[in-house]
Every structure is written in C-alpha cells, then in structure tokens.
C-alpha cells in the first residue's frame, strides 16, 4: 500500500499518508476480499482508489500540492504541471531505491508478479466468462452434470445420458462427449493424437456444420455400427494435404482403415484445447471394451452439453431435468 502513496501529492502524504494505509488495510480485511479472487479485486480497488484520488488532488491543487514556496532555495510562484511533479516524485523514489537495492529488487519482483498474475487471471476470465463462445447462439449452451453432494458434481454415466436424451424436455438437443486418443499408423510411423468420442447429435447441438462432407449417422453411432471419423481443419491440412476430396478417403486409425466422413471448419475446437478428430460414441461400446455391461450406471465418464430451448428458459429446463434425474434414481 505504501507504494501507492506515491500517486498522492507530497503534502497529502505527510498529512494523511498513515490514514490512507490504515484504511486500505482495514478494507483488505473485509469478507468480499478474502481468497485469491478477493485479493485480486482488492488490488484493483486499491490501485483505482489511489489513481483516482491521488491524481484528482494533483489536478485540483494545480501545483502538485506544493503551492507557493521555495524550491531549491529559490522563490517559486509558478505552477508545476502534474507531469512535472510526477517526474520529480519518480526521480526521488528512484534515488531512494538505488540506496536500498535488495528492497528495490523485492519491490520490482512483487510488482512484476502482481501485474503478471492480474494479467493472466484477466486473460482467463475474459476467455471463459466475458468473451462469447465461438458458436451460434452460444448463450443457449449449458453443461450437463450430476450433483452428488452440495457443491460437488461428477460426469454422467452412459445410461443416465441416454435417459436424459430420450426423456428430457426443455432442450433443443442434448449430446455427450468423452476425450480420447487415437493412434494413426502412417507410413512414416505411428502417431497418437488427441480426439473425442461424441454422440451423433454433438455437432447439431454445437450449431456447427462441417465444411466438407457430413457428421455421423444413426447407424454409425450404434454399437457394432460402421466406423467413421470426422477430422479437424488442422488434421485435414496436416495429414490429408488439404484434399477437397478428403471425405471418402480412409485413415489408419487404431489398426483399421476408417472412412473420413467430414471435415470441420477452421476454428472449430471443442471439446478440449484443439482436438484432431471426432469418432462416434457407439452407445455403450466403451463400457464393453473395459468389461462392463452396456447397461451399467456405475462408471461416470461422459460430459454432457445441451442447447436450451429459449421458449422454455434455463430455470425451467433445469427444473425439468432435475425432476427427471430424481425419478430415474428412484
């Protein structure tokens, strides 16, 4: 807090500096400023307070708070600009810091960490909270999870999702995904890439159509159905040489020649940071692969996503889904 005092005129620092610091420290003890997010809010509040009040005092005084008096032994009756007085303050501060180098390093390190952390947090908040999702009508999209305890959620089981998909009302569509990996046996050697298993309604729920080809059919999403893969724009350029006839070609995925049925447009990246491909969920096939019956509800491995019907609204859609989930559990 003492560093922020440099933003105030020297006369105010002498008269009220300790009061400012005490007030800021008392403010830091309030409940709303506890925890990591609270400390960030507190820091932004203190900086805003110091900038606003300090600069306002300087502008009001017009002489940087010094008024008429003597400077360097000479009678001074002019008015220093805010820039001139700030420059004098900074010069004095730098001289003081040069005399205490260890303290200077600590101050600069603290400022660098604080500014860096604030910038990083804002980048995350801006990306996750403030910036709209890059999908059509993204304000209708919601995650679908199970509440197991107050404040705790978990993924969905296959049978739970299937029941929600078949019986839930208030949604324009529901889908689910599970992140996966695929081994592609190219001529130059095998390569493992990140992808996702998705239900056939996934791309419809996201509201994004493929740039070429199509998405999955009902048959391809059934256990034992035909193999198929939808690839990303990056995959198409990197491994298929940007071939406009890519839909219809096959790729060596997990030891099989799997047909490419579609190529997603550039910029489509969901779920995960940047998936290379999507394959159909094929109902309970993943459960069967690990030795569980397809009807099992004990394994929770799916993330759900839904598009809320705007005619119904979020609150009503959630109420209907909660009622359905309780009924299924009973």
Tab-separated table of C-alpha atoms in Angstrom:
chain	number	residue	atom	x	y	z
A	1	UNK	CA	0.000	0.000	0.000
A	2	UNK	CA	2.835	2.434	0.739
A	3	UNK	CA	3.946	2.309	-2.886
A	4	UNK	CA	0.502	3.585	-3.908
A	5	UNK	CA	1.047	6.672	-1.746
A	6	UNK	CA	3.472	7.964	-4.394
A	7	UNK	CA	0.409	8.756	-6.506
A	8	UNK	CA	-0.730	11.356	-3.922
A	9	UNK	CA	0.727	14.870	-3.546
A	10	UNK	CA	3.570	15.109	-1.013
A	11	UNK	CA	1.526	17.433	1.203
A	12	UNK	CA	-1.257	14.850	1.394
A	13	UNK	CA	1.235	12.058	2.069
A	14	UNK	CA	2.687	13.980	5.002
A	15	UNK	CA	-0.704	14.847	6.450
A	16	UNK	CA	-2.767	11.749	5.700
A	17	UNK	CA	-0.414	9.002	4.496
A	18	UNK	CA	-0.868	6.776	7.539
A	19	UNK	CA	-4.633	7.223	7.364
A	20	UNK	CA	-4.649	6.021	3.745
A	21	UNK	CA	-2.581	2.944	4.617
A	22	UNK	CA	-4.738	2.073	7.649
A	23	UNK	CA	-7.919	2.448	5.607
A	24	UNK	CA	-6.559	0.187	2.859
A	25	UNK	CA	-5.534	-2.457	5.392
A	26	UNK	CA	-8.950	-2.374	7.067
A	27	UNK	CA	-10.534	-2.673	3.628
A	28	UNK	CA	-8.372	-5.745	2.963
A	29	UNK	CA	-9.906	-7.489	5.976
A	30	UNK	CA	-13.453	-7.379	4.564
A	31	UNK	CA	-15.076	-10.712	3.664
A	32	UNK	CA	-15.513	-9.784	-0.004
A	33	UNK	CA	-11.737	-9.503	-0.395
A	34	UNK	CA	-10.849	-12.929	1.003
A	35	UNK	CA	-9.449	-15.732	-1.119
A	36	UNK	CA	-7.461	-15.495	-4.374
A	37	UNK	CA	-10.199	-13.745	-6.355
A	38	UNK	CA	-10.829	-11.404	-3.443
A	39	UNK	CA	-7.167	-10.368	-3.290
A	40	UNK	CA	-7.241	-9.555	-6.988
A	41	UNK	CA	-10.392	-7.460	-6.527
A	42	UNK	CA	-8.742	-5.728	-3.555
A	43	UNK	CA	-5.602	-4.899	-5.546
A	44	UNK	CA	-7.630	-3.480	-8.432
A	45	UNK	CA	-9.738	-1.478	-5.963
A	46	UNK	CA	-6.665	-0.035	-4.203
A	47	UNK	CA	-4.976	0.919	-7.463
A	48	UNK	CA	-8.185	2.538	-8.726
A	49	UNK	CA	-8.639	4.416	-5.441
A	50	UNK	CA	-5.061	5.670	-5.416
A	51	UNK	CA	-5.103	6.687	-9.073
A	52	UNK	CA	-8.485	8.394	-8.850
A	53	UNK	CA	-7.990	10.279	-5.585
A	54	UNK	CA	-4.279	10.967	-5.956
A	55	UNK	CA	-4.466	12.395	-9.460
A	56	UNK	CA	-7.629	14.299	-8.625
A	57	UNK	CA	-5.810	16.033	-5.748
A	58	UNK	CA	-2.878	16.881	-8.003
A	59	UNK	CA	-5.146	18.358	-10.655
A	60	UNK	CA	-7.143	20.277	-8.059
A	61	UNK	CA	-4.020	21.724	-6.463
A	62	UNK	CA	-2.576	22.514	-9.847
A	63	UNK	CA	0.855	22.829	-8.241
A	64	UNK	CA	1.236	19.241	-7.241
A	65	UNK	CA	0.292	20.063	-3.664
A	66	UNK	CA	3.281	22.369	-3.108
A	67	UNK	CA	1.592	25.739	-3.558
A	68	UNK	CA	3.680	28.889	-3.278
A	69	UNK	CA	7.002	28.407	-1.586
A	70	UNK	CA	10.647	27.727	-2.193
A	71	UNK	CA	12.229	25.117	-4.360
A	72	UNK	CA	15.984	24.566	-4.407
A	73	UNK	CA	16.458	27.754	-2.379
A	74	UNK	CA	14.606	29.900	-4.877
A	75	UNK	CA	11.251	31.614	-4.553
A	76	UNK	CA	8.759	29.645	-6.653
A	77	UNK	CA	5.462	31.199	-7.633
A	78	UNK	CA	4.642	29.307	-10.797
A	79	UNK	CA	2.503	26.220	-11.112
A	80	UNK	CA	4.131	22.887	-11.884
A	81	UNK	CA	2.234	20.595	-14.195
A	82	UNK	CA	1.099	17.193	-12.968
A	83	UNK	CA	3.647	15.592	-15.299
A	84	UNK	CA	6.499	17.677	-13.859
A	85	UNK	CA	5.579	16.857	-10.288
A	86	UNK	CA	5.171	13.155	-11.041
A	87	UNK	CA	8.600	13.240	-12.681
A	88	UNK	CA	10.080	14.806	-9.534
A	89	UNK	CA	8.407	12.198	-7.342
A	90	UNK	CA	9.653	9.367	-9.521
A	91	UNK	CA	13.172	10.810	-9.550
A	92	UNK	CA	13.167	10.966	-5.765
A	93	UNK	CA	11.761	7.460	-5.498
A	94	UNK	CA	14.432	6.089	-7.856
A	95	UNK	CA	17.194	7.747	-5.811
A	96	UNK	CA	15.791	6.149	-2.660
A	97	UNK	CA	15.526	2.748	-4.320
A	98	UNK	CA	19.113	2.929	-5.555
A	99	UNK	CA	20.196	3.257	-1.941
A	100	UNK	CA	18.422	0.012	-0.974
A	101	UNK	CA	18.994	-2.378	-3.830
A	102	UNK	CA	17.684	-5.517	-2.120
A	103	UNK	CA	14.471	-3.704	-1.255
A	104	UNK	CA	14.291	-2.400	-4.815
A	105	UNK	CA	14.581	-5.900	-6.248
A	106	UNK	CA	11.849	-7.107	-3.867
A	107	UNK	CA	9.571	-4.218	-4.851
A	108	UNK	CA	10.074	-4.743	-8.567
A	109	UNK	CA	9.623	-8.514	-8.210
A	110	UNK	CA	6.405	-8.028	-6.264
A	111	UNK	CA	5.073	-5.578	-8.839
A	112	UNK	CA	6.039	-7.893	-11.702
A	113	UNK	CA	4.334	-10.870	-10.059
A	114	UNK	CA	1.245	-8.835	-9.222
A	115	UNK	CA	0.899	-7.364	-12.698
A	116	UNK	CA	1.640	-10.720	-14.346
A	117	UNK	CA	-0.846	-12.599	-12.167
A	118	UNK	CA	-3.522	-9.965	-12.725
A	119	UNK	CA	-2.969	-10.100	-16.477
A	120	UNK	CA	-3.077	-13.901	-16.511
A	121	UNK	CA	-6.258	-14.024	-14.432
A	122	UNK	CA	-7.933	-11.407	-16.610
A	123	UNK	CA	-6.993	-13.393	-19.730
A	124	UNK	CA	-8.667	-16.485	-18.263
A	125	UNK	CA	-11.739	-14.571	-17.067
A	126	UNK	CA	-12.047	-12.739	-20.400
A	127	UNK	CA	-11.800	-16.027	-22.320
A	128	UNK	CA	-14.032	-18.129	-20.061
A	129	UNK	CA	-16.545	-15.610	-18.713
A	130	UNK	CA	-16.630	-12.417	-20.775
A	131	UNK	CA	-15.964	-13.471	-24.359
A	132	UNK	CA	-18.896	-15.249	-26.055
A	133	UNK	CA	-18.280	-18.841	-27.125
A	134	UNK	CA	-17.489	-19.117	-30.853
A	135	UNK	CA	-20.705	-21.000	-31.648
A	136	UNK	CA	-24.071	-19.817	-32.978
A	137	UNK	CA	-26.442	-18.689	-30.196
A	138	UNK	CA	-23.835	-19.741	-27.632
A	139	UNK	CA	-25.902	-18.222	-24.809
A	140	UNK	CA	-28.230	-21.239	-25.165
A	141	UNK	CA	-25.465	-23.787	-24.453
A	142	UNK	CA	-25.157	-25.350	-21.000
A	143	UNK	CA	-23.094	-28.106	-19.391
A	144	UNK	CA	-24.993	-31.097	-18.024
A	145	UNK	CA	-23.523	-32.685	-14.879
A	146	UNK	CA	-24.777	-34.669	-11.905
A	147	UNK	CA	-24.761	-33.152	-8.413
A	148	UNK	CA	-23.512	-35.821	-5.998
A	149	UNK	CA	-23.077	-33.581	-2.956
A	150	UNK	CA	-23.704	-29.937	-2.227
A	151	UNK	CA	-21.260	-28.053	-4.424
A	152	UNK	CA	-19.772	-31.222	-5.974
A	153	UNK	CA	-20.542	-32.585	-9.414
A	154	UNK	CA	-19.443	-35.521	-11.492
A	155	UNK	CA	-19.645	-36.723	-15.059
A	156	UNK	CA	-22.560	-38.726	-16.455
A	157	UNK	CA	-22.912	-42.459	-16.932
A	158	UNK	CA	-23.921	-43.743	-20.355
A	159	UNK	CA	-27.372	-44.939	-19.252
A	160	UNK	CA	-28.025	-41.675	-17.402
A	161	UNK	CA	-27.253	-39.662	-20.512
A	162	UNK	CA	-29.350	-41.945	-22.709
A	163	UNK	CA	-32.345	-41.487	-20.420
A	164	UNK	CA	-31.858	-37.711	-20.352
A	165	UNK	CA	-31.535	-37.613	-24.131
A	166	UNK	CA	-34.697	-39.648	-24.685
A	167	UNK	CA	-36.920	-38.172	-21.962
A	168	UNK	CA	-35.770	-34.640	-21.074
A	169	UNK	CA	-37.843	-31.706	-22.281
A	170	UNK	CA	-36.952	-28.027	-22.497
A	171	UNK	CA	-33.917	-28.556	-24.727
A	172	UNK	CA	-33.372	-28.227	-28.454
A	173	UNK	CA	-30.806	-31.010	-28.204
A	174	UNK	CA	-28.555	-32.926	-25.806
A	175	UNK	CA	-25.201	-34.500	-26.520
A	176	UNK	CA	-22.240	-36.006	-24.686
A	177	UNK	CA	-18.556	-36.491	-25.266
A	178	UNK	CA	-15.557	-38.235	-23.791
A	179	UNK	CA	-11.992	-37.240	-24.591
A	180	UNK	CA	-9.920	-39.986	-26.165
A	181	UNK	CA	-6.745	-40.695	-28.115
A	182	UNK	CA	-6.253	-42.310	-31.490
A	183	UNK	CA	-3.173	-43.986	-32.954
A	184	UNK	CA	-2.675	-43.273	-36.642
A	185	UNK	CA	-0.341	-45.718	-38.376
A	186	UNK	CA	1.166	-43.591	-41.117
A	187	UNK	CA	3.827	-44.890	-43.469
A	188	UNK	CA	6.443	-42.880	-41.588
A	189	UNK	CA	5.430	-44.354	-38.223
A	190	UNK	CA	2.562	-44.356	-35.739
A	191	UNK	CA	1.373	-41.108	-34.160
A	192	UNK	CA	-1.024	-40.653	-31.251
A	193	UNK	CA	-3.379	-37.681	-31.455
A	194	UNK	CA	-5.994	-36.218	-29.104
A	195	UNK	CA	-9.636	-36.525	-30.110
A	196	UNK	CA	-13.123	-37.106	-28.719
A	197	UNK	CA	-15.872	-39.681	-28.761
A	198	UNK	CA	-19.156	-37.859	-29.324
A	199	UNK	CA	-22.792	-38.770	-29.703
A	200	UNK	CA	-24.214	-38.209	-33.172
A	201	UNK	CA	-26.120	-35.084	-32.048
A	202	UNK	CA	-22.919	-33.365	-30.909
A	203	UNK	CA	-22.355	-31.117	-33.925
A	204	UNK	CA	-26.050	-30.239	-34.159
A	205	UNK	CA	-26.072	-29.140	-30.507
A	206	UNK	CA	-22.954	-27.035	-31.077
A	207	UNK	CA	-24.668	-25.495	-34.105
A	208	UNK	CA	-21.678	-26.003	-36.412
A	209	UNK	CA	-21.883	-27.877	-39.721
A	210	UNK	CA	-18.860	-29.496	-41.385
A	211	UNK	CA	-17.001	-27.537	-44.040
A	212	UNK	CA	-16.965	-30.679	-46.181
A	213	UNK	CA	-18.847	-33.943	-46.008
A	214	UNK	CA	-21.225	-34.763	-43.156
A	215	UNK	CA	-21.407	-35.727	-39.483
A	216	UNK	CA	-22.361	-39.135	-38.048
A	217	UNK	CA	-25.452	-41.147	-38.965
A	218	UNK	CA	-27.687	-43.072	-36.557
A	219	UNK	CA	-26.151	-46.365	-37.702
A	220	UNK	CA	-22.586	-45.144	-37.106
A	221	UNK	CA	-23.474	-44.274	-33.516
A	222	UNK	CA	-24.774	-47.784	-32.701
A	223	UNK	CA	-22.655	-50.446	-31.040
A	224	UNK	CA	-21.110	-52.534	-33.813
A	225	UNK	CA	-22.044	-49.948	-36.438
A	226	UNK	CA	-19.843	-48.787	-39.317
A	227	UNK	CA	-16.612	-46.996	-38.435
A	228	UNK	CA	-16.368	-43.284	-39.230
A	229	UNK	CA	-14.279	-40.264	-38.287
A	230	UNK	CA	-14.764	-36.506	-38.603
A	231	UNK	CA	-11.459	-34.618	-38.718
A	232	UNK	CA	-10.483	-31.074	-37.808
A	233	UNK	CA	-9.342	-28.441	-40.278
A	234	UNK	CA	-5.820	-28.814	-38.884
A	235	UNK	CA	-5.885	-32.584	-39.428
A	236	UNK	CA	-7.163	-32.049	-42.972
A	237	UNK	CA	-4.302	-29.704	-43.809
A	238	UNK	CA	-1.585	-31.632	-41.962
A	239	UNK	CA	-2.372	-35.238	-42.901
A	240	UNK	CA	-4.714	-35.023	-45.888
A	241	UNK	CA	-2.856	-32.242	-47.735
A	242	UNK	CA	-5.976	-30.082	-47.900
A	243	UNK	CA	-7.571	-32.510	-50.356
A	244	UNK	CA	-11.072	-31.316	-51.241
A	245	UNK	CA	-11.987	-34.961	-51.865
A	246	UNK	CA	-10.983	-35.903	-48.300
A	247	UNK	CA	-14.495	-37.156	-47.379
A	248	UNK	CA	-14.455	-40.693	-48.712
A	249	UNK	CA	-10.764	-41.317	-48.055
A	250	UNK	CA	-9.692	-43.596	-45.224
A	251	UNK	CA	-7.155	-43.040	-42.446
A	252	UNK	CA	-5.313	-45.756	-40.464
A	253	UNK	CA	-6.942	-45.250	-37.062
A	254	UNK	CA	-6.288	-47.782	-34.265
A	255	UNK	CA	-5.339	-50.509	-36.710
A	256	UNK	CA	-8.339	-50.054	-39.025
A	257	UNK	CA	-8.910	-48.157	-42.257
A	258	UNK	CA	-11.584	-45.731	-41.075
A	259	UNK	CA	-13.500	-43.587	-43.598
A	260	UNK	CA	-13.319	-39.817	-43.210
A	261	UNK	CA	-16.935	-38.652	-43.455
A	262	UNK	CA	-16.458	-34.945	-42.740
A	263	UNK	CA	-14.034	-32.070	-42.195
A	264	UNK	CA	-14.921	-29.368	-39.653
A	265	UNK	CA	-14.395	-25.684	-40.483
A	266	UNK	CA	-11.282	-23.816	-39.442
A	267	UNK	CA	-11.528	-22.501	-35.896
A	268	UNK	CA	-13.897	-25.170	-34.579
A	269	UNK	CA	-12.206	-26.535	-31.459
A	270	UNK	CA	-14.347	-28.339	-28.911
A	271	UNK	CA	-14.041	-30.092	-26.546
A	272	UNK	CA	-10.503	-29.708	-25.284
A	273	UNK	CA	-7.956	-27.150	-26.432
A	274	UNK	CA	-7.600	-28.394	-30.010
A	275	UNK	CA	-8.898	-31.903	-30.881
A	276	UNK	CA	-7.660	-33.513	-34.077
A	277	UNK	CA	-10.645	-35.774	-34.714
A	278	UNK	CA	-14.070	-36.968	-33.507
A	279	UNK	CA	-15.413	-40.532	-33.574
A	280	UNK	CA	-18.959	-41.701	-32.727
A	281	UNK	CA	-19.774	-42.793	-29.179
A	282	UNK	CA	-21.401	-46.016	-30.436
A	283	UNK	CA	-23.627	-46.274	-27.343
A	284	UNK	CA	-22.138	-48.446	-24.582
A	285	UNK	CA	-19.198	-49.686	-26.633
A	286	UNK	CA	-16.630	-48.099	-24.323
A	287	UNK	CA	-18.175	-49.920	-21.351
A	288	UNK	CA	-17.987	-53.215	-23.223
A	289	UNK	CA	-14.334	-52.579	-24.075
A	290	UNK	CA	-13.418	-52.429	-20.374
A	291	UNK	CA	-15.591	-55.402	-19.398
A	292	UNK	CA	-18.690	-53.657	-18.036
A	293	UNK	CA	-22.217	-54.378	-19.301
A	294	UNK	CA	-23.585	-51.641	-21.597
A	295	UNK	CA	-26.441	-51.033	-19.122
A	296	UNK	CA	-24.044	-50.209	-16.268
A	297	UNK	CA	-24.595	-46.941	-14.393
A	298	UNK	CA	-21.520	-47.265	-12.170
A	299	UNK	CA	-18.959	-45.664	-14.497
A	300	UNK	CA	-19.262	-41.903	-14.968
A	301	UNK	CA	-17.118	-40.793	-17.892
A	302	UNK	CA	-19.256	-38.519	-20.062
A	303	UNK	CA	-19.501	-34.748	-20.169
A	304	UNK	CA	-22.901	-33.541	-21.228
A	305	UNK	CA	-23.812	-30.447	-23.201
A	306	UNK	CA	-27.248	-29.206	-24.173
A	307	UNK	CA	-28.904	-26.376	-26.039
A	308	UNK	CA	-31.728	-24.862	-24.028
A	309	UNK	CA	-34.982	-24.076	-25.789
A	310	UNK	CA	-35.266	-20.259	-25.450
A	311	UNK	CA	-39.051	-20.629	-25.272
A	312	UNK	CA	-38.589	-22.635	-22.046
A	313	UNK	CA	-35.636	-20.840	-20.430
A	314	UNK	CA	-32.750	-22.010	-18.261
A	315	UNK	CA	-34.541	-22.230	-14.919
A	316	UNK	CA	-37.469	-24.270	-16.213
A	317	UNK	CA	-35.228	-26.573	-18.294
A	318	UNK	CA	-33.037	-27.266	-15.261
A	319	UNK	CA	-36.078	-27.937	-13.074
A	320	UNK	CA	-37.432	-30.448	-15.575
A	321	UNK	CA	-34.080	-32.205	-15.877
A	322	UNK	CA	-33.638	-32.374	-12.083
A	323	UNK	CA	-37.094	-33.893	-11.734
A	324	UNK	CA	-36.290	-36.471	-14.402
A	325	UNK	CA	-32.938	-37.323	-12.802
A	326	UNK	CA	-34.555	-37.866	-9.370
A	327	UNK	CA	-37.201	-40.076	-10.945
A	328	UNK	CA	-34.528	-42.181	-12.677
A	329	UNK	CA	-32.518	-42.510	-9.459
A	330	UNK	CA	-35.603	-43.690	-7.570
